[in-house]
mmCIF file of C-alpha atoms in Angstrom:
data_model
loop_
_atom_site.group_PDB
_atom_site.id
_atom_site.type_symbol
_atom_site.label_atom_id
_atom_site.label_comp_id
_atom_site.label_asym_id
_atom_site.label_seq_id
_atom_site.Cartn_x
_atom_site.Cartn_y
_atom_site.Cartn_z
ATOM 1 C CA MET A 1358 -9.240 23.491 9.085
ATOM 2 C CA PRO A 1359 -6.873 21.177 7.190
ATOM 3 C CA ILE A 1360 -5.116 18.408 8.701
ATOM 4 C CA LEU A 1361 -1.749 17.243 8.032
ATOM 5 C CA VAL A 1362 -1.438 13.581 7.580
ATOM 6 C CA GLU A 1363 1.723 10.965 7.561
ATOM 7 C CA VAL A 1364 1.134 7.871 5.474
ATOM 8 C CA THR A 1365 3.823 5.220 5.626
ATOM 9 C CA LEU A 1366 4.144 2.345 3.480
ATOM 10 C CA GLU A 1367 5.706 -0.334 5.787
ATOM 11 C CA GLU A 1368 6.135 -3.403 4.202
ATOM 12 C CA ILE A 1369 5.035 -6.139 1.884
ATOM 13 C CA VAL A 1370 4.401 -9.617 3.605
ATOM 14 C CA HIS A 1371 3.920 -13.180 2.276
ATOM 15 C CA ALA A 1372 0.617 -14.172 3.610
ATOM 16 C CA ASN A 1373 0.191 -17.591 2.283
ATOM 17 C CA GLY A 1374 0.538 -20.037 -1.005
ATOM 18 C CA VAL A 1375 2.931 -21.025 -3.333
ATOM 19 C CA ASP A 1376 3.779 -19.697 -6.969
ATOM 20 C CA GLU A 1377 3.358 -21.612 -10.346
ATOM 21 C CA ALA A 1378 6.707 -23.447 -9.862
ATOM 22 C CA GLY A 1379 5.987 -24.889 -6.170
ATOM 23 C CA SER A 1380 8.206 -21.936 -4.833
ATOM 24 C CA TYR A 1381 7.201 -20.153 -1.699
ATOM 25 C CA ASP A 1382 9.184 -17.123 -2.774
ATOM 26 C CA PHE A 1383 6.774 -14.474 -4.658
ATOM 27 C CA GLU A 1384 8.334 -12.163 -7.195
ATOM 28 C CA ILE A 1385 6.208 -9.216 -6.804
ATOM 29 C CA ARG A 1386 6.035 -6.174 -9.324
ATOM 30 C CA GLY A 1387 3.275 -3.500 -9.456
ATOM 31 C CA ARG A 1388 2.652 0.053 -7.957
ATOM 32 C CA LEU A 1389 1.431 1.460 -4.751
ATOM 33 C CA GLY A 1390 0.930 5.046 -3.487
ATOM 34 C CA VAL A 1391 -1.256 7.511 -1.831
ATOM 35 C CA CYS A 1392 -3.456 10.248 -3.260
ATOM 36 C CA VAL A 1393 -5.635 12.966 -1.612
ATOM 37 C CA GLY A 1394 -8.593 14.861 -3.707
ATOM 38 C CA PRO A 1395 -12.217 15.174 -3.657
ATOM 39 C CA PRO A 1396 -14.210 11.823 -3.445
ATOM 40 C CA GLY A 1397 -14.796 10.786 -6.781
ATOM 41 C CA GLY A 1398 -12.852 13.780 -8.313
ATOM 42 C CA ALA A 1399 -9.270 14.398 -9.849
ATOM 43 C CA ASP A 1400 -6.887 13.736 -7.247
ATOM 44 C CA ARG A 1401 -4.885 16.857 -6.111
ATOM 45 C CA GLU A 1402 -1.897 15.387 -4.922
ATOM 46 C CA CYS A 1403 -0.468 11.763 -5.431
ATOM 47 C CA HIS A 1404 2.690 9.877 -4.374
ATOM 48 C CA THR A 1405 4.174 6.482 -5.459
ATOM 49 C CA LEU A 1406 5.639 4.984 -2.642
ATOM 50 C CA PHE A 1407 6.475 1.449 -4.511
ATOM 51 C CA SER A 1408 7.011 0.800 -8.202
ATOM 52 C CA LYS A 1409 8.482 -1.995 -10.156
ATOM 53 C CA PRO A 1410 7.692 -2.356 -14.009
ATOM 54 C CA ASP A 1411 7.240 -5.414 -15.758
ATOM 55 C CA ASP A 1412 10.370 -7.805 -15.441
ATOM 56 C CA GLU A 1413 11.598 -5.900 -12.242
ATOM 57 C CA TYR A 1414 10.391 -7.256 -9.034
ATOM 58 C CA VAL A 1415 11.206 -7.838 -5.508
ATOM 59 C CA VAL A 1416 11.292 -11.256 -3.818
ATOM 60 C CA ILE A 1417 8.764 -11.791 -1.001
ATOM 61 C CA GLU A 1418 9.854 -14.679 1.236
ATOM 62 C CA PRO A 1419 7.389 -16.328 3.719
ATOM 63 C CA THR A 1420 9.632 -15.773 6.568
ATOM 64 C CA GLU A 1421 10.961 -12.265 5.900
ATOM 65 C CA PRO A 1422 8.966 -9.262 4.850
ATOM 66 C CA TYR A 1423 10.039 -6.747 2.330
ATOM 67 C CA PRO A 1424 10.603 -3.722 4.178
ATOM 68 C CA ILE A 1425 9.774 -0.288 2.274
ATOM 69 C CA GLN A 1426 9.288 2.294 5.411
ATOM 70 C CA LEU A 1427 8.478 5.261 3.114
ATOM 71 C CA THR A 1428 6.467 8.183 4.658
ATOM 72 C CA ARG A 1429 4.745 10.939 2.785
ATOM 73 C CA SER A 1430 3.153 14.027 4.495
ATOM 74 C CA LEU A 1431 -0.189 15.081 2.824
ATOM 75 C CA ILE A 1432 -2.705 17.999 3.672
ATOM 76 C CA VAL A 1433 -6.219 16.925 3.777
ATOM 77 C CA HIS A 1434 -8.884 19.464 3.578
ATOM 78 C CA PRO A 1435 -12.592 19.454 4.611
ATOM 79 C CA HIS A 1436 -14.588 17.396 1.880
ATOM 80 C CA GLU A 1437 -11.492 15.610 0.713
ATOM 81 C CA SER A 1438 -10.569 11.944 1.112
ATOM 82 C CA LEU A 1439 -7.153 10.256 1.383
ATOM 83 C CA ARG A 1440 -6.585 6.881 -0.713
ATOM 84 C CA ILE A 1441 -4.006 4.331 -0.374
ATOM 85 C CA GLY A 1442 -3.407 1.292 -2.515
ATOM 86 C CA GLY A 1443 -2.563 0.085 -5.961
ATOM 87 C CA GLN A 1444 -1.979 -2.943 -8.165
ATOM 88 C CA LEU A 1445 0.344 -5.850 -7.810
ATOM 89 C CA MET A 1446 1.218 -9.061 -9.679
ATOM 90 C CA GLU A 1447 3.221 -12.139 -9.157
ATOM 91 C CA GLU A 1448 6.021 -12.504 -11.930
ATOM 92 C CA ASP A 1449 5.664 -15.980 -13.449
ATOM 93 C CA ASP A 1450 8.482 -17.379 -15.627
ATOM 94 C CA TRP A 1451 6.485 -20.723 -16.298
ATOM 95 C CA SER A 1452 3.149 -19.285 -16.961
ATOM 96 C CA GLY A 1453 1.466 -16.045 -17.357
ATOM 97 C CA ASP A 1454 1.620 -13.514 -14.300
ATOM 98 C CA ASP A 1455 -0.717 -14.004 -11.577
ATOM 99 C CA GLY A 1456 -2.585 -10.514 -11.196
ATOM 100 C CA PHE A 1457 -3.351 -9.473 -7.626
ATOM 101 C CA GLY A 1458 -5.755 -6.814 -8.944
ATOM 102 C CA MET A 1459 -6.229 -3.187 -7.674
ATOM 103 C CA VAL A 1460 -6.816 -2.687 -4.210
ATOM 104 C CA THR A 1461 -7.509 0.800 -2.472
ATOM 105 C CA GLU A 1462 -8.928 2.094 0.556
ATOM 106 C CA SER A 1463 -10.558 5.536 1.263
ATOM 107 C CA PHE A 1464 -10.635 7.425 4.490
ATOM 108 C CA SER A 1465 -12.742 10.717 4.868
ATOM 109 C CA PHE A 1466 -11.594 13.888 6.399
ATOM 110 C CA ASN A 1467 -13.747 13.127 9.285
ATOM 111 C CA GLU A 1468 -12.374 9.810 9.707
ATOM 112 C CA ILE A 1469 -8.906 11.042 9.725
ATOM 113 C CA ASN A 1470 -9.820 13.754 12.000
ATOM 114 C CA THR A 1471 -11.293 11.271 14.634
ATOM 115 C CA MET A 1472 -8.258 8.947 14.199
ATOM 116 C CA PRO A 1473 -6.388 8.128 17.765
ATOM 117 C CA ARG A 1474 -3.229 10.034 18.320
ATOM 118 C CA GLU A 1475 -1.045 7.101 17.527
ATOM 119 C CA GLY A 1476 -2.667 6.523 14.110
ATOM 120 C CA ILE A 1477 -4.027 3.379 12.721
ATOM 121 C CA GLN A 1478 -2.403 0.198 11.127
ATOM 122 C CA VAL A 1479 -4.091 -0.813 7.915
ATOM 123 C CA ILE A 1480 -3.561 -4.137 5.979
ATOM 124 C CA ASN A 1481 -4.670 -4.396 2.403
ATOM 125 C CA GLN A 1482 -4.615 -8.010 1.266
ATOM 126 C CA TYR A 1483 -3.866 -8.782 -2.406
ATOM 127 C CA SER A 1484 -4.636 -12.306 -3.831
ATOM 128 C CA SER A 1485 -4.643 -14.447 -6.876
ATOM 129 C CA GLU A 1486 -5.896 -18.075 -6.435
ATOM 130 C CA ASP A 1487 -3.963 -19.548 -3.524
ATOM 131 C CA GLN A 1488 -1.434 -17.063 -3.426
ATOM 132 C CA TYR A 1489 -1.767 -13.892 -0.968
ATOM 133 C CA VAL A 1490 0.549 -10.831 0.097
ATOM 134 C CA ASP A 1491 -0.623 -8.335 2.754
ATOM 135 C CA VAL A 1492 0.628 -4.745 2.322
ATOM 136 C CA HIS A 1493 1.001 -2.887 5.605
ATOM 137 C CA TRP A 1494 0.410 0.745 5.994
ATOM 138 C CA HIS A 1495 0.435 3.343 9.005
ATOM 139 C CA ILE A 1496 -1.609 6.484 9.011
ATOM 140 C CA ARG A 1497 -1.320 9.198 11.444
ATOM 141 C CA LYS A 1498 -2.786 12.479 11.864
ATOM 142 C CA ASP A 1499 0.143 14.844 12.428
ATOM 143 C CA SER A 1500 -1.600 18.051 13.332
ATOM 144 C CA ASP A 1501 -4.323 20.565 12.376
ATOM 145 C CA LEU A 1502 -2.800 23.407 10.350
ATOM 146 C CA ILE A 1503 -3.230 26.690 11.659
#
């Protein structure tokens, strides 16, 4: 029986470090989202929850997370998996942009099916040299579909 899942991209948090100009603020751009489909296969459904192209960014301060709070509901069928993540960069005016790389995390149908009722908090860390940001997600099984 398929499961309805709520995925919330909560916030991006400055975890540690300074940028190339010695500033503690990070200018973050990139793309984060959620997809569902067969493991290793073509995604059946995807949603972008954060997207900033080149030369557009959000400022992440050490003392103030950047709130997003976007939720998407997806149906996950047996033998499918849910994937969260994406790619982020730290925009640099003084040198080349710092790539934080691609970070993704997958959850099988069985993992989702056995989640606690309140769901789970997932924190993905993105880093480049001495710069770190954390992306906070919340995943909750909403119900079994009938």
